[in-house]
mmCIF file of C-alpha atoms in Angstrom:
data_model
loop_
_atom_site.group_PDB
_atom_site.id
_atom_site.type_symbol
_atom_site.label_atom_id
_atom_site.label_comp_id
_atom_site.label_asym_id
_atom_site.label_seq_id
_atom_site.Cartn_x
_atom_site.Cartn_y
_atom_site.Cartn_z
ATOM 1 C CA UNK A 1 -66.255 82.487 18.025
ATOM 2 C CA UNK A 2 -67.311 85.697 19.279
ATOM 3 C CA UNK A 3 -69.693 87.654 16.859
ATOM 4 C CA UNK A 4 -69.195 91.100 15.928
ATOM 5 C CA UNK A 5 -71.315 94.033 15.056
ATOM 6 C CA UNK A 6 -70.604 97.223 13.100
ATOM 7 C CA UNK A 7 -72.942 100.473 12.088
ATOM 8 C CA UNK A 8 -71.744 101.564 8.668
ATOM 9 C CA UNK A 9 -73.258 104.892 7.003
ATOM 10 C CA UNK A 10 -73.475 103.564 3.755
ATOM 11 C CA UNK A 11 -72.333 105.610 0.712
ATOM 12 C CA UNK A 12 -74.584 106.295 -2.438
ATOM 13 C CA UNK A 13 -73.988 103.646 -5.184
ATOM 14 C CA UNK A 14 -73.323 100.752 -3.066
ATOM 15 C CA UNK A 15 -75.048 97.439 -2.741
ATOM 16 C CA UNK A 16 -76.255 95.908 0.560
ATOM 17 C CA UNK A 17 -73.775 92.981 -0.308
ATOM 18 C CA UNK A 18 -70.399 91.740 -0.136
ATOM 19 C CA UNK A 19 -70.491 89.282 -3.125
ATOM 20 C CA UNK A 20 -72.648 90.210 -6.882
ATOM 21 C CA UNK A 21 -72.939 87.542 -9.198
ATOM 22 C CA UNK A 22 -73.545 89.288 -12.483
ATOM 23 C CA UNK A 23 -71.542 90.951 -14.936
ATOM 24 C CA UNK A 24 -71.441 94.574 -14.217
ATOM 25 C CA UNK A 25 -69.047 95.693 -11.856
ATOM 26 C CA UNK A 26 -70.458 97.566 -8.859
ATOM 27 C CA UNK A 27 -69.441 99.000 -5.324
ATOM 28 C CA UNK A 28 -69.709 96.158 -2.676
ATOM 29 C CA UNK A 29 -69.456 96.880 1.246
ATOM 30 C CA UNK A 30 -66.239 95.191 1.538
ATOM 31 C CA UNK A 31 -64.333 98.278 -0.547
ATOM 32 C CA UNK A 32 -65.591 99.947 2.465
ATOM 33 C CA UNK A 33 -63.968 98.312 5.431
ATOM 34 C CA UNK A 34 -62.630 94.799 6.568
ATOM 35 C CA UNK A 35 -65.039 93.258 7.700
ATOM 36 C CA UNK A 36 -64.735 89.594 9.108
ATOM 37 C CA UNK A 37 -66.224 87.211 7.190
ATOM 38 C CA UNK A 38 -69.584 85.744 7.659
ATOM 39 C CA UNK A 39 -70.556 89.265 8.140
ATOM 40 C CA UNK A 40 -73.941 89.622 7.204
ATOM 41 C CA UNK A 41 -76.084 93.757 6.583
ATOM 42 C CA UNK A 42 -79.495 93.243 8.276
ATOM 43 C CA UNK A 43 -82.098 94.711 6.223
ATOM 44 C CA UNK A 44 -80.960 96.279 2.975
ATOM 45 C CA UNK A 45 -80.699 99.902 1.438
ATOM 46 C CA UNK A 46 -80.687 99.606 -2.123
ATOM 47 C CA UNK A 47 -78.075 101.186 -4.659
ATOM 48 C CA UNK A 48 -79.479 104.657 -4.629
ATOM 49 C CA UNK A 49 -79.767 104.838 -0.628
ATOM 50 C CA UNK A 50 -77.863 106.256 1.657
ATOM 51 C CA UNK A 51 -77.882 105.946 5.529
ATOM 52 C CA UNK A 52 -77.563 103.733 8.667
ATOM 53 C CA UNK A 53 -76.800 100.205 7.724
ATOM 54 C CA UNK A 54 -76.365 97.596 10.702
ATOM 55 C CA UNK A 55 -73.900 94.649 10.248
ATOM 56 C CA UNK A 56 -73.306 91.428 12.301
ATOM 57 C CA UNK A 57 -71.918 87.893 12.003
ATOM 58 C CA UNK A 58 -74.889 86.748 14.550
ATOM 59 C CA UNK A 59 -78.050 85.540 12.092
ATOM 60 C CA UNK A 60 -79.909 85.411 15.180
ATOM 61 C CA UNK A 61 -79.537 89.598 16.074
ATOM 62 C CA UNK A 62 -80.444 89.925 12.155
ATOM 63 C CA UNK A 63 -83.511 88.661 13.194
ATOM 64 C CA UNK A 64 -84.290 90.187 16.014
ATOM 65 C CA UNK A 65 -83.218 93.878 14.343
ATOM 66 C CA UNK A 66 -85.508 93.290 11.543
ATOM 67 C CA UNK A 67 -88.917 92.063 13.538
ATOM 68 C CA UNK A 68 -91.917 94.434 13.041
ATOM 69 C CA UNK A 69 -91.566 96.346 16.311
ATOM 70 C CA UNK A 70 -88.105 97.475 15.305
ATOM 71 C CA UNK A 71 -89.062 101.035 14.010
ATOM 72 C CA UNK A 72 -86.503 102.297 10.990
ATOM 73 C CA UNK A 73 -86.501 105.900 10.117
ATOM 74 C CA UNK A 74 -85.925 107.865 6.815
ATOM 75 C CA UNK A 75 -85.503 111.422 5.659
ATOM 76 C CA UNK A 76 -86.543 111.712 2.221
ATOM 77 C CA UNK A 77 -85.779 114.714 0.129
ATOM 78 C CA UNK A 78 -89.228 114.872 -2.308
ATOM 79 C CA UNK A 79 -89.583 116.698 -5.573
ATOM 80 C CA UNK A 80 -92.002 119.885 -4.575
ATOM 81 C CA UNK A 81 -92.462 121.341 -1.687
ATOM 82 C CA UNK A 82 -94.560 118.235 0.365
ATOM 83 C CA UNK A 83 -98.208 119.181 1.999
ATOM 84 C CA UNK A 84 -99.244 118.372 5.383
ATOM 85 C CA UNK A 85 -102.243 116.951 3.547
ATOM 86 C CA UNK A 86 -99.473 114.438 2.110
ATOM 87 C CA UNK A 87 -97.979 113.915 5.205
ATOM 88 C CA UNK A 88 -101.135 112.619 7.115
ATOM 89 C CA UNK A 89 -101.704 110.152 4.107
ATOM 90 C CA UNK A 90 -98.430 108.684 4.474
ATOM 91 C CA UNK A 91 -99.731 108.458 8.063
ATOM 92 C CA UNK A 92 -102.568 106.505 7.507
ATOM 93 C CA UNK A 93 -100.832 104.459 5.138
ATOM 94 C CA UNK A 94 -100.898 104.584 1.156
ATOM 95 C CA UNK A 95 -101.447 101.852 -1.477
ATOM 96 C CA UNK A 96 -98.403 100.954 -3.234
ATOM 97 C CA UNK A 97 -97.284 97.954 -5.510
ATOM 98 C CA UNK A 98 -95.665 94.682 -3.989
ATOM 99 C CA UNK A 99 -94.507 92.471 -5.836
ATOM 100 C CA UNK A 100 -97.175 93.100 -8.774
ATOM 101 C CA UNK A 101 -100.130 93.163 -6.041
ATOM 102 C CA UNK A 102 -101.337 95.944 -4.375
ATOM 103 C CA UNK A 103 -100.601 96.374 -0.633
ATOM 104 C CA UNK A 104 -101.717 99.196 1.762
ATOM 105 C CA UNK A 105 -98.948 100.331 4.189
ATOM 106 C CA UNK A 106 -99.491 99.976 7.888
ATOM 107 C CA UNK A 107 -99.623 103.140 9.832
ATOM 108 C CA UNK A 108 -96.626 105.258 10.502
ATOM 109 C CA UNK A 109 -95.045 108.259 11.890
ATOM 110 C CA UNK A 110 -94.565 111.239 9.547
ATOM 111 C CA UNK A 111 -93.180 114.711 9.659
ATOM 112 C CA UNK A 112 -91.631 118.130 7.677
ATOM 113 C CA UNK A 113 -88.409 118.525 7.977
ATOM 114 C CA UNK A 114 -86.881 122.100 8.189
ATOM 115 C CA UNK A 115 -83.546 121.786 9.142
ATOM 116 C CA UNK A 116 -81.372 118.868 8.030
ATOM 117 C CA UNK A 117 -78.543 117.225 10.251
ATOM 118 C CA UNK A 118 -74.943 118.072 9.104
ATOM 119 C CA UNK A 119 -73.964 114.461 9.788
ATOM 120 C CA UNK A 120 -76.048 112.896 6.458
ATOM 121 C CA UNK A 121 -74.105 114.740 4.295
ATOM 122 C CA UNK A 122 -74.539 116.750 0.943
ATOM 123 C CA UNK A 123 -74.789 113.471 -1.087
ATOM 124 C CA UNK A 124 -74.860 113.264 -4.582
ATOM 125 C CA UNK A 125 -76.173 116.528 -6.574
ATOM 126 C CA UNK A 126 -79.867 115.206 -7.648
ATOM 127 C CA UNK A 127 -80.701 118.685 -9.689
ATOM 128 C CA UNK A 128 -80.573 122.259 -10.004
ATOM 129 C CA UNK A 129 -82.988 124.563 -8.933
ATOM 130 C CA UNK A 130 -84.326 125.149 -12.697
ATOM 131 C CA UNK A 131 -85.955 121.752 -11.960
ATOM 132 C CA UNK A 132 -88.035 123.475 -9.296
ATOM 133 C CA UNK A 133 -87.981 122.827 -5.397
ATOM 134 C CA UNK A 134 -87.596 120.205 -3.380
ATOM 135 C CA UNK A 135 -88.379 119.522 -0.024
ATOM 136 C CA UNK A 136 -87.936 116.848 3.102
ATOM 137 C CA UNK A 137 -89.888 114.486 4.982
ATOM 138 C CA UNK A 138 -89.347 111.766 8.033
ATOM 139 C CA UNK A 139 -90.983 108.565 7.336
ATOM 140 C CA UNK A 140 -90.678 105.882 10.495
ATOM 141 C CA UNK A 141 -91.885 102.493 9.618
ATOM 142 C CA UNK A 142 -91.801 99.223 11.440
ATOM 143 C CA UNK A 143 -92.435 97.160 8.135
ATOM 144 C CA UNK A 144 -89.230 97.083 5.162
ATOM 145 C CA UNK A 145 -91.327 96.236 1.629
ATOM 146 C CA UNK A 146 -88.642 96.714 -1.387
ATOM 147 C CA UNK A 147 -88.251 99.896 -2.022
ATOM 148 C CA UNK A 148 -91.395 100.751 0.552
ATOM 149 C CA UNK A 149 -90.269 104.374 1.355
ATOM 150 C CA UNK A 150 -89.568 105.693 -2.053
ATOM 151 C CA UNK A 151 -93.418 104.127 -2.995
ATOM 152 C CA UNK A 152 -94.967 105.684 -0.279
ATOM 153 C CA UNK A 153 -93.862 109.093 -1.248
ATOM 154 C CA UNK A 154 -95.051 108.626 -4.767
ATOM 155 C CA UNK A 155 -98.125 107.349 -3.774
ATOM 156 C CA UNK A 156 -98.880 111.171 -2.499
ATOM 157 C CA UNK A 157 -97.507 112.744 -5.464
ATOM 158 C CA UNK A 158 -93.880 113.612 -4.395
ATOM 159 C CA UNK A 159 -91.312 111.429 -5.635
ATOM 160 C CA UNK A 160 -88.273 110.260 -3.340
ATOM 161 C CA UNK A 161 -84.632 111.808 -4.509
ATOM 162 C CA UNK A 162 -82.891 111.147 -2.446
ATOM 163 C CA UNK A 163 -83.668 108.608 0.851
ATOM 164 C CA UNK A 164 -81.473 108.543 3.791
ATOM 165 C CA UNK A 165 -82.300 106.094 6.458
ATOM 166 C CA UNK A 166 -81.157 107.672 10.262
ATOM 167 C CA UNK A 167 -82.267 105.396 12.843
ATOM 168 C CA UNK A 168 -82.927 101.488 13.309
ATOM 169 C CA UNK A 169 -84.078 100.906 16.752
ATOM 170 C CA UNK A 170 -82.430 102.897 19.037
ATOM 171 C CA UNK A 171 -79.455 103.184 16.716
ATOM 172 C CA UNK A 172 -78.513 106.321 14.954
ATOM 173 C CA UNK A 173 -76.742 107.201 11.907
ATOM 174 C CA UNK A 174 -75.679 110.854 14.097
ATOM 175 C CA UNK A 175 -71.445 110.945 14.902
ATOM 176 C CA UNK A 176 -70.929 108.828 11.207
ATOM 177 C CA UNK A 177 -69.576 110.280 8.134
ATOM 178 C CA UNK A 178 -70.196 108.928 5.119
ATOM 179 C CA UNK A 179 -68.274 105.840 4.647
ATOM 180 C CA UNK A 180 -67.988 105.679 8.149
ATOM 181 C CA UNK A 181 -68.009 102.168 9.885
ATOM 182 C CA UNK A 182 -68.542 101.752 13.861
ATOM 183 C CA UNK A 183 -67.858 98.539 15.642
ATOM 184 C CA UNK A 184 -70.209 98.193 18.453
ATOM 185 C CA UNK A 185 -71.030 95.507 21.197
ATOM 186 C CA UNK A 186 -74.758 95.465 20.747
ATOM 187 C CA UNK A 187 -77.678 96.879 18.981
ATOM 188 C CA UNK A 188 -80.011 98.932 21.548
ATOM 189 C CA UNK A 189 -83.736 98.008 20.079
#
C-alpha cells in the first residue's frame, strides 16, 4: 500500500480526530474530506484552533514531523495591544502549567505582526471593539505542550483569541482556504 499525505487548513470548531467517543456531537475531520482510512493528523490543534494541520497514513512521517527540530509556527491574535517587552519574554521562554507542574518553555522565535495574510481568513468574530483592542503575534516553537501557545501568551499578560498555526516545517498553510485539503507527496522538513 502506498501511503498518502494531505495538508488540511483546519476550520474553527473541529477536533484533531476522525472518531469521538463521548456523547456530544462534534465536528470530526472526516465531514471535511475523504480521507483514506488509517489516516492519521500529526500533532493536534485543539477545538478552538485554526490553521495548518498535516495528515498521513505513514506513522513513521508522524514521527519524524513531530521531532523537536521540526519548528511549528503560530499567529496569535492577543487581547491588548502586545509589548515588545512581552515579546522578548516569550523569547526567553515563560513558565506555564503542564500537566499540574510547572514547566519553563524552551526558547523561541517571536515577533509583531502588522499586516495579516489574506489566506487565514476572518475566522470566527471573537468581540467587538467595545471590548478594547487586540493585537497579533508570531510564536515559532519546536516543542507542542497542550495548549503550549495559548499559555505562553498568558503567561505575559495577553491572552490568546484566536491561534492560527501557519507553518510546520517547511510547510505552509499560504494557497489554502479554510476547509481546504491538499494532497501532497511529501512533507519538506
Amino acid at each position: 500500500m502506498e501511503h498518502q499525505h494531505f495538508m488540511l487548513h483546519k476550520p474553527h470548531g473541529y477536533l484533531s480526530q476522525f472518531v469521538y467517543e463521548l456523547k456530544r456531537k462534534k465536528k470530526l475531520l472526516g465531514e471535511l474530506y475523504p480521507f483514506p482510512v488509517g489516516t492519521m493528523a500529526i500533532g493536534r490543534l485543539d477545538e478552538d484552533s485554526e490553521g495548518l494541520l498535516l495528515l498521513t497514513t505513514d506513522g513513521k512521517v508522524s514521527e519524524q514531523v513531530r521531532r523537536k527540530t521540526v519548528e511549528k509556527e503560530y499567529y496569535a491574535q492577543v487581547d491588548g495591544i502586545i509589548t515588545q517587552e512581552a515579546v522578548e519574554k516569550l523569547q526567553k521562554g515563560v513558565e506555564i502549567g503542564v500537566n499540574g507542574t510547572k514547566y519553563l518553555t524552551r526558547n523561541c522565535s517571536a515577533k509583531l505582526i502588522i499586516d495579516l495574510p489574506n489566506y487565514i481568513g476572518p475566522g470566527r468574530r471573537i468581540r467587538d471593539d467595545r471590548h478594547g483592542p487586540t493585537s497579533w503575534v508570531s510564536i515559532t516553537v519546536t516543542e507542542g505542550k497542550f495548549r503550549q501557545v495559548r499559555k505562553m501568551t498568558a503567561a505575559v499578560g495577553f491572552p490568546t483569541l484566536r491561534l492560527i498555526r501557519i507553518r510546520v516545517g517547511e510547510n505552509y498553510l499560504e494557497g489554502l482556504n479554510v476547509g481546504d485539503v491538499k494532497k501532497v507527496n511529501v512533507f519538506p522538513l
